[in-house]
Amino acid sequence: MAAIRSLPLSQGPKPIPTFGLGTFRAEGNDCHESCLAALPRPMADNLCRREIENEDQVGTSIEAFLAEQTEVTRDDLFIVTKLHWDSHGGDKAVAKVEESLKKLKLAYVDLFLMHSPKGNKVVETYKGLLEAKARGLIRALGVSNFGKEQLIELLATGVEVPAVNQIELHVWNQQRDLTYFCQQKNIVVMAFCPLARGDKFGKTRLTAIAERLGTSEATLCNYWVLKSGFVTIPKSVKPSRITGNLEVLEIRLSANDVAELDTLEEAFECSLAVAAQRIPWSEVA
């Protein structure tokens, strides 16, 4: 199997893998099994969200995995978690970082994301997270669900440029203006819902393209994200699907095939979180 590529980050000592595992709403044994299936690959971008309280489950999985390994250490993993928008505020944000690390049973995370501008006090919160970064609790700091104008306003305050912006991104919602801006500012784009939750499977021209190329729609969705220079984090709780998602590393498409995927854009949003990108800065700053 081909190796998973990594992208350099503007912050931190470690590049980010371009293929990871999303654990949003994965709970209990499902969360544990999906993490154990992903960690050996090394799909170690274990994305957690405080609102679903699965950081402790992910932490237990990481601890169990490392206890059984002789060749893999914590430093070989790239672990990401988030600050939920109900925890905004400088001191509150730092306290939540400490709480996340305790649940994850870690001394630091490789990337910490502010989940959304929706929680207001964005600048104060971001500066609080930078303090946590200065303490070594966070190696790199990024944001999620930030639109272009929000990023412009945040950068205008003089803070360190976010290392990552995680957004809904897939062949049916390519967000070209935003992703171009991020690339110009050296902000790595991470795609959540890269498969659009499967909502479009069997309903668009992608179905015929996949049949012609002898592959799956999911594989083509992940391929488009990776070929565009972004990070993809498809979520699954089934080990077989996690393994299946890795098929994207084995295929090669022609320039014409990739161009055809580009034409699938239709501004389709499968997540309500995207709306946060459009909140005026005056309401979130």
mmCIF file of C-alpha atoms in Angstrom:
data_model
loop_
_atom_site.group_PDB
_atom_site.id
_atom_site.type_symbol
_atom_site.label_atom_id
_atom_site.label_comp_id
_atom_site.label_asym_id
_atom_site.label_seq_id
_atom_site.Cartn_x
_atom_site.Cartn_y
_atom_site.Cartn_z
ATOM 1 C CA MET A 1 0.000 0.000 0.000
ATOM 2 C CA ALA A 2 1.249 3.473 -0.866
ATOM 3 C CA ALA A 3 2.337 5.675 2.005
ATOM 4 C CA ILE A 4 0.098 8.433 3.315
ATOM 5 C CA ARG A 5 1.526 11.796 2.295
ATOM 6 C CA SER A 6 1.935 14.638 4.768
ATOM 7 C CA LEU A 7 1.714 18.406 4.412
ATOM 8 C CA PRO A 8 3.941 20.878 6.269
ATOM 9 C CA LEU A 9 2.223 23.152 8.777
ATOM 10 C CA SER A 10 3.106 26.776 9.461
ATOM 11 C CA GLN A 11 3.222 25.872 13.166
ATOM 12 C CA GLY A 12 4.610 22.952 15.122
ATOM 13 C CA PRO A 13 7.427 20.493 14.454
ATOM 14 C CA LYS A 14 5.368 17.848 12.684
ATOM 15 C CA PRO A 15 3.668 17.723 9.252
ATOM 16 C CA ILE A 16 0.032 16.669 9.106
ATOM 17 C CA PRO A 17 -1.013 13.404 7.400
ATOM 18 C CA THR A 18 -3.290 14.060 4.435
ATOM 19 C CA PHE A 19 -5.517 11.103 5.321
ATOM 20 C CA GLY A 20 -7.045 10.692 8.758
ATOM 21 C CA LEU A 21 -9.936 9.252 10.707
ATOM 22 C CA GLY A 22 -12.874 11.341 11.846
ATOM 23 C CA THR A 23 -14.562 10.148 15.056
ATOM 24 C CA PHE A 24 -17.470 12.613 15.185
ATOM 25 C CA ARG A 25 -20.414 10.968 17.012
ATOM 26 C CA ALA A 26 -18.502 7.707 17.360
ATOM 27 C CA GLU A 27 -19.187 6.344 20.824
ATOM 28 C CA GLY A 28 -18.393 3.375 23.051
ATOM 29 C CA ASN A 29 -17.027 0.259 21.399
ATOM 30 C CA ASP A 30 -17.605 1.699 17.911
ATOM 31 C CA CYS A 31 -15.223 4.536 18.716
ATOM 32 C CA HIS A 32 -12.688 2.150 20.241
ATOM 33 C CA GLU A 33 -12.739 -0.302 17.332
ATOM 34 C CA SER A 34 -12.509 2.410 14.675
ATOM 35 C CA CYS A 35 -9.486 3.958 16.390
ATOM 36 C CA LEU A 36 -7.734 0.604 16.707
ATOM 37 C CA ALA A 37 -8.423 -0.090 13.025
ATOM 38 C CA ALA A 38 -7.001 3.266 11.970
ATOM 39 C CA LEU A 39 -3.985 3.673 14.218
ATOM 40 C CA PRO A 40 -1.744 1.010 12.640
ATOM 41 C CA ARG A 41 -2.019 2.528 9.164
ATOM 42 C CA PRO A 42 -1.016 5.291 10.355
ATOM 43 C CA MET A 43 -4.320 7.145 10.112
ATOM 44 C CA ALA A 44 -3.638 8.843 13.392
ATOM 45 C CA ASP A 45 -5.651 12.008 12.908
ATOM 46 C CA ASN A 46 -8.125 11.079 15.615
ATOM 47 C CA LEU A 47 -10.620 13.882 15.500
ATOM 48 C CA CYS A 48 -12.667 14.357 18.672
ATOM 49 C CA ARG A 49 -15.383 16.795 19.604
ATOM 50 C CA ARG A 50 -16.167 17.816 23.162
ATOM 51 C CA GLU A 51 -19.861 18.049 22.457
ATOM 52 C CA ILE A 52 -20.092 14.284 22.011
ATOM 53 C CA GLU A 53 -17.725 13.525 24.878
ATOM 54 C CA ASN A 54 -15.670 10.879 23.097
ATOM 55 C CA GLU A 55 -12.219 12.204 23.957
ATOM 56 C CA ASP A 56 -11.962 9.785 26.868
ATOM 57 C CA GLN A 57 -12.851 6.871 24.562
ATOM 58 C CA VAL A 58 -10.291 7.940 21.968
ATOM 59 C CA GLY A 59 -7.729 8.387 24.743
ATOM 60 C CA THR A 60 -8.345 4.859 25.997
ATOM 61 C CA SER A 61 -7.889 3.509 22.462
ATOM 62 C CA ILE A 62 -4.621 5.376 21.960
ATOM 63 C CA GLU A 63 -3.332 4.213 25.340
ATOM 64 C CA ALA A 64 -4.223 0.585 24.564
ATOM 65 C CA PHE A 65 -2.638 0.766 21.121
ATOM 66 C CA LEU A 66 0.637 2.250 22.361
ATOM 67 C CA ALA A 67 0.843 -0.253 25.222
ATOM 68 C CA GLU A 68 0.946 -3.089 22.682
ATOM 69 C CA GLN A 69 3.507 -1.483 20.368
ATOM 70 C CA THR A 70 7.270 -1.698 20.384
ATOM 71 C CA GLU A 71 7.941 0.271 17.202
ATOM 72 C CA VAL A 72 5.290 3.015 17.411
ATOM 73 C CA THR A 73 5.440 5.829 19.966
ATOM 74 C CA ARG A 74 3.255 8.806 20.771
ATOM 75 C CA ASP A 75 5.481 10.979 18.595
ATOM 76 C CA ASP A 76 4.573 8.833 15.577
ATOM 77 C CA LEU A 77 0.900 9.772 15.909
ATOM 78 C CA PHE A 78 -0.809 12.988 14.824
ATOM 79 C CA ILE A 79 -3.723 13.683 17.131
ATOM 80 C CA VAL A 80 -6.289 16.442 16.717
ATOM 81 C CA THR A 81 -9.103 17.672 18.912
ATOM 82 C CA LYS A 82 -11.376 20.708 19.121
ATOM 83 C CA LEU A 83 -12.743 23.434 21.329
ATOM 84 C CA HIS A 84 -16.525 23.474 21.118
ATOM 85 C CA TRP A 85 -18.132 26.851 20.544
ATOM 86 C CA ASP A 86 -19.826 26.808 23.969
ATOM 87 C CA SER A 87 -16.375 27.074 25.599
ATOM 88 C CA HIS A 88 -15.201 30.371 24.106
ATOM 89 C CA GLY A 89 -13.323 32.914 26.222
ATOM 90 C CA GLY A 90 -9.618 33.139 27.010
ATOM 91 C CA ASP A 91 -9.366 31.442 30.414
ATOM 92 C CA LYS A 92 -12.220 29.067 29.655
ATOM 93 C CA ALA A 93 -10.532 27.910 26.464
ATOM 94 C CA VAL A 94 -7.262 27.140 28.244
ATOM 95 C CA ALA A 95 -9.138 25.171 30.902
ATOM 96 C CA LYS A 96 -10.843 23.134 28.177
ATOM 97 C CA VAL A 97 -7.493 22.343 26.568
ATOM 98 C CA GLU A 98 -6.291 20.980 29.897
ATOM 99 C CA GLU A 99 -9.511 18.993 30.269
ATOM 100 C CA SER A 100 -9.140 17.535 26.767
ATOM 101 C CA LEU A 101 -5.585 16.417 27.466
ATOM 102 C CA LYS A 102 -6.663 14.745 30.684
ATOM 103 C CA LYS A 103 -9.381 12.805 28.853
ATOM 104 C CA LEU A 104 -7.056 11.884 26.014
ATOM 105 C CA LYS A 105 -4.363 10.844 28.516
ATOM 106 C CA LEU A 106 -1.838 12.976 26.636
ATOM 107 C CA ALA A 107 0.679 15.686 27.468
ATOM 108 C CA TYR A 108 -0.084 17.550 24.233
ATOM 109 C CA VAL A 109 -2.079 17.369 21.014
ATOM 110 C CA ASP A 110 -0.523 17.916 17.616
ATOM 111 C CA LEU A 111 -3.337 20.162 16.417
ATOM 112 C CA PHE A 112 -6.084 21.938 18.334
ATOM 113 C CA LEU A 113 -8.964 23.552 16.452
ATOM 114 C CA MET A 114 -11.415 26.260 17.428
ATOM 115 C CA HIS A 115 -14.518 24.454 16.200
ATOM 116 C CA SER A 116 -16.508 27.463 15.020
ATOM 117 C CA PRO A 117 -16.695 31.252 15.128
ATOM 118 C CA LYS A 118 -20.274 30.751 16.277
ATOM 119 C CA GLY A 119 -19.397 30.968 19.978
ATOM 120 C CA ASN A 120 -18.353 34.655 19.792
ATOM 121 C CA LYS A 121 -15.274 36.103 21.565
ATOM 122 C CA VAL A 122 -13.217 34.673 18.715
ATOM 123 C CA VAL A 123 -10.155 36.887 19.186
ATOM 124 C CA GLU A 124 -10.070 36.448 22.973
ATOM 125 C CA THR A 125 -10.488 32.696 22.591
ATOM 126 C CA TYR A 126 -7.830 32.413 19.905
ATOM 127 C CA LYS A 127 -5.353 34.343 22.038
ATOM 128 C CA GLY A 128 -6.141 32.068 24.984
ATOM 129 C CA LEU A 129 -5.400 29.037 22.833
ATOM 130 C CA LEU A 130 -2.128 30.636 21.756
ATOM 131 C CA GLU A 131 -1.231 30.830 25.446
ATOM 132 C CA ALA A 132 -1.903 27.095 25.721
ATOM 133 C CA LYS A 133 0.326 26.603 22.691
ATOM 134 C CA ALA A 134 3.104 28.630 24.357
ATOM 135 C CA ARG A 135 2.848 26.266 27.337
ATOM 136 C CA GLY A 136 3.415 23.266 25.071
ATOM 137 C CA LEU A 137 -0.106 21.874 25.430
ATOM 138 C CA ILE A 138 -0.799 22.453 21.735
ATOM 139 C CA ARG A 139 1.764 21.979 18.976
ATOM 140 C CA ALA A 140 -0.268 23.730 16.269
ATOM 141 C CA LEU A 141 -3.422 25.847 16.448
ATOM 142 C CA GLY A 142 -6.103 26.029 13.800
ATOM 143 C CA VAL A 143 -9.745 26.875 13.230
ATOM 144 C CA SER A 144 -12.800 25.189 11.783
ATOM 145 C CA ASN A 145 -15.835 26.471 9.902
ATOM 146 C CA PHE A 146 -14.233 29.876 9.330
ATOM 147 C CA GLY A 147 -15.127 31.742 6.153
ATOM 148 C CA LYS A 148 -12.830 33.985 4.130
ATOM 149 C CA GLU A 149 -14.006 37.265 5.650
ATOM 150 C CA GLN A 150 -13.701 35.882 9.177
ATOM 151 C CA LEU A 151 -10.136 34.785 8.475
ATOM 152 C CA ILE A 152 -9.280 38.187 7.010
ATOM 153 C CA GLU A 153 -10.595 39.926 10.130
ATOM 154 C CA LEU A 154 -8.843 37.501 12.485
ATOM 155 C CA LEU A 155 -5.502 37.999 10.736
ATOM 156 C CA ALA A 156 -5.996 41.766 10.844
ATOM 157 C CA THR A 157 -5.693 41.577 14.649
ATOM 158 C CA GLY A 158 -2.052 40.535 14.258
ATOM 159 C CA VAL A 159 -2.364 37.033 15.731
ATOM 160 C CA GLU A 160 -0.403 34.058 14.451
ATOM 161 C CA VAL A 161 -1.908 32.649 11.260
ATOM 162 C CA PRO A 162 -3.977 29.499 11.905
ATOM 163 C CA ALA A 163 -2.187 26.374 10.744
ATOM 164 C CA VAL A 164 -5.396 24.728 9.512
ATOM 165 C CA ASN A 165 -8.961 25.611 8.550
ATOM 166 C CA GLN A 166 -11.254 22.593 8.703
ATOM 167 C CA ILE A 167 -14.351 23.014 6.538
ATOM 168 C CA GLU A 168 -17.000 20.968 4.787
ATOM 169 C CA LEU A 169 -15.400 20.153 1.471
ATOM 170 C CA HIS A 170 -16.219 17.625 -1.228
ATOM 171 C CA VAL A 171 -16.760 17.421 -4.969
ATOM 172 C CA TRP A 172 -20.260 18.895 -4.617
ATOM 173 C CA ASN A 173 -19.129 21.806 -2.411
ATOM 174 C CA GLN A 174 -15.637 22.815 -3.489
ATOM 175 C CA GLN A 175 -15.482 26.250 -1.783
ATOM 176 C CA ARG A 176 -12.909 27.445 -4.305
ATOM 177 C CA ASP A 177 -12.644 31.077 -3.183
ATOM 178 C CA LEU A 178 -12.086 30.085 0.452
ATOM 179 C CA THR A 179 -9.633 27.284 -0.280
ATOM 180 C CA TYR A 180 -7.623 29.525 -2.611
ATOM 181 C CA PHE A 181 -7.397 32.178 0.114
ATOM 182 C CA CYS A 182 -6.247 29.588 2.640
ATOM 183 C CA GLN A 183 -3.564 28.309 0.296
ATOM 184 C CA GLN A 184 -2.328 31.855 -0.312
ATOM 185 C CA LYS A 185 -2.003 32.340 3.454
ATOM 186 C CA ASN A 186 -0.305 28.961 3.982
ATOM 187 C CA ILE A 187 -3.325 27.627 5.881
ATOM 188 C CA VAL A 188 -3.802 23.900 5.307
ATOM 189 C CA VAL A 189 -7.381 22.993 4.397
ATOM 190 C CA MET A 190 -8.841 19.940 6.130
ATOM 191 C CA ALA A 191 -12.015 18.493 4.621
ATOM 192 C CA PHE A 192 -14.705 17.189 6.926
ATOM 193 C CA CYS A 193 -17.632 15.361 5.328
ATOM 194 C CA PRO A 194 -15.421 14.602 2.288
ATOM 195 C CA LEU A 195 -18.024 12.057 1.162
ATOM 196 C CA ALA A 196 -20.928 14.467 1.796
ATOM 197 C CA ARG A 197 -22.168 11.804 4.243
ATOM 198 C CA GLY A 198 -23.062 9.666 1.230
ATOM 199 C CA ASP A 199 -26.078 11.890 0.582
ATOM 200 C CA LYS A 200 -25.246 12.203 -3.115
ATOM 201 C CA PHE A 201 -24.162 8.645 -3.828
ATOM 202 C CA GLY A 202 -26.177 7.139 -6.668
ATOM 203 C CA LYS A 203 -27.744 10.507 -7.524
ATOM 204 C CA THR A 204 -25.192 12.414 -9.625
ATOM 205 C CA ARG A 205 -22.768 11.930 -12.515
ATOM 206 C CA LEU A 206 -20.197 10.673 -10.008
ATOM 207 C CA THR A 207 -21.973 7.304 -10.084
ATOM 208 C CA ALA A 208 -21.292 6.846 -13.798
ATOM 209 C CA ILE A 209 -17.728 8.109 -13.437
ATOM 210 C CA ALA A 210 -17.040 5.572 -10.687
ATOM 211 C CA GLU A 211 -18.533 2.755 -12.763
ATOM 212 C CA ARG A 212 -16.436 3.722 -15.784
ATOM 213 C CA LEU A 213 -13.240 3.855 -13.723
ATOM 214 C CA GLY A 214 -14.004 0.651 -11.829
ATOM 215 C CA THR A 215 -13.895 2.207 -8.391
ATOM 216 C CA SER A 216 -16.290 3.543 -5.751
ATOM 217 C CA GLU A 217 -17.826 6.972 -5.352
ATOM 218 C CA ALA A 218 -16.250 7.221 -1.895
ATOM 219 C CA THR A 219 -12.792 6.565 -3.324
ATOM 220 C CA LEU A 220 -13.264 9.269 -5.955
ATOM 221 C CA CYS A 221 -14.448 11.745 -3.317
ATOM 222 C CA ASN A 222 -11.347 11.157 -1.222
ATOM 223 C CA TYR A 223 -9.149 11.243 -4.327
ATOM 224 C CA TRP A 224 -10.465 14.663 -5.320
ATOM 225 C CA VAL A 225 -9.694 16.092 -1.868
ATOM 226 C CA LEU A 226 -6.170 14.673 -1.841
ATOM 227 C CA LYS A 227 -5.431 15.637 -5.453
ATOM 228 C CA SER A 228 -6.557 19.192 -4.674
ATOM 229 C CA GLY A 229 -3.866 19.406 -1.993
ATOM 230 C CA PHE A 230 -6.090 19.106 1.065
ATOM 231 C CA VAL A 231 -6.446 16.770 4.064
ATOM 232 C CA THR A 232 -9.345 14.308 4.090
ATOM 233 C CA ILE A 233 -10.839 12.811 7.253
ATOM 234 C CA PRO A 234 -13.657 10.422 6.306
ATOM 235 C CA LYS A 235 -15.545 9.241 9.372
ATOM 236 C CA SER A 236 -16.411 5.592 9.880
ATOM 237 C CA VAL A 237 -16.950 3.263 12.822
ATOM 238 C CA LYS A 238 -16.582 0.130 10.686
ATOM 239 C CA PRO A 239 -13.034 -1.262 10.351
ATOM 240 C CA SER A 240 -13.868 -2.656 6.895
ATOM 241 C CA ARG A 241 -14.831 0.791 5.625
ATOM 242 C CA ILE A 242 -11.753 2.366 7.193
ATOM 243 C CA THR A 243 -9.649 -0.131 5.259
ATOM 244 C CA GLY A 244 -11.748 0.433 2.145
ATOM 245 C CA ASN A 245 -11.223 4.179 2.324
ATOM 246 C CA LEU A 246 -7.495 3.565 1.983
ATOM 247 C CA GLU A 247 -8.060 2.275 -1.555
ATOM 248 C CA VAL A 248 -7.706 5.902 -2.622
ATOM 249 C CA LEU A 249 -3.945 5.557 -2.113
ATOM 250 C CA GLU A 250 -3.747 2.946 -4.868
ATOM 251 C CA ILE A 251 -5.591 4.611 -7.747
ATOM 252 C CA ARG A 252 -4.354 7.068 -10.358
ATOM 253 C CA LEU A 253 -6.634 9.232 -12.477
ATOM 254 C CA SER A 254 -5.880 11.108 -15.662
ATOM 255 C CA ALA A 255 -5.983 14.897 -15.789
ATOM 256 C CA ASN A 256 -9.239 14.618 -17.751
ATOM 257 C CA ASP A 257 -10.784 12.439 -15.049
ATOM 258 C CA VAL A 258 -9.834 14.945 -12.343
ATOM 259 C CA ALA A 259 -11.194 17.795 -14.455
ATOM 260 C CA GLU A 260 -14.478 15.902 -14.729
ATOM 261 C CA LEU A 261 -14.669 15.658 -10.927
ATOM 262 C CA ASP A 262 -14.170 19.420 -10.771
ATOM 263 C CA THR A 263 -17.370 19.901 -12.785
ATOM 264 C CA LEU A 264 -19.526 18.253 -10.088
ATOM 265 C CA GLU A 265 -19.621 21.461 -8.006
ATOM 266 C CA GLU A 266 -23.159 22.474 -7.024
ATOM 267 C CA ALA A 267 -22.702 24.286 -3.671
ATOM 268 C CA PHE A 268 -24.375 21.392 -1.846
ATOM 269 C CA GLU A 269 -24.049 21.634 1.946
ATOM 270 C CA CYS A 270 -24.606 18.480 3.987
ATOM 271 C CA SER A 271 -23.677 20.008 7.356
ATOM 272 C CA LEU A 272 -25.392 22.803 9.262
ATOM 273 C CA ALA A 273 -21.955 23.864 10.520
ATOM 274 C CA VAL A 274 -21.199 25.560 7.188
ATOM 275 C CA ALA A 275 -23.580 28.398 8.048
ATOM 276 C CA ALA A 276 -21.087 29.650 10.649
ATOM 277 C CA GLN A 277 -18.776 30.724 7.815
ATOM 278 C CA ARG A 278 -21.289 33.401 6.875
ATOM 279 C CA ILE A 279 -21.807 35.002 10.308
ATOM 280 C CA PRO A 280 -20.722 38.684 10.195
ATOM 281 C CA TRP A 281 -17.453 39.388 12.014
ATOM 282 C CA SER A 282 -19.171 42.000 14.166
ATOM 283 C CA GLU A 283 -21.270 39.211 15.681
ATOM 284 C CA VAL A 284 -18.410 36.819 16.481
ATOM 285 C CA ALA A 285 -15.323 38.929 17.234
#
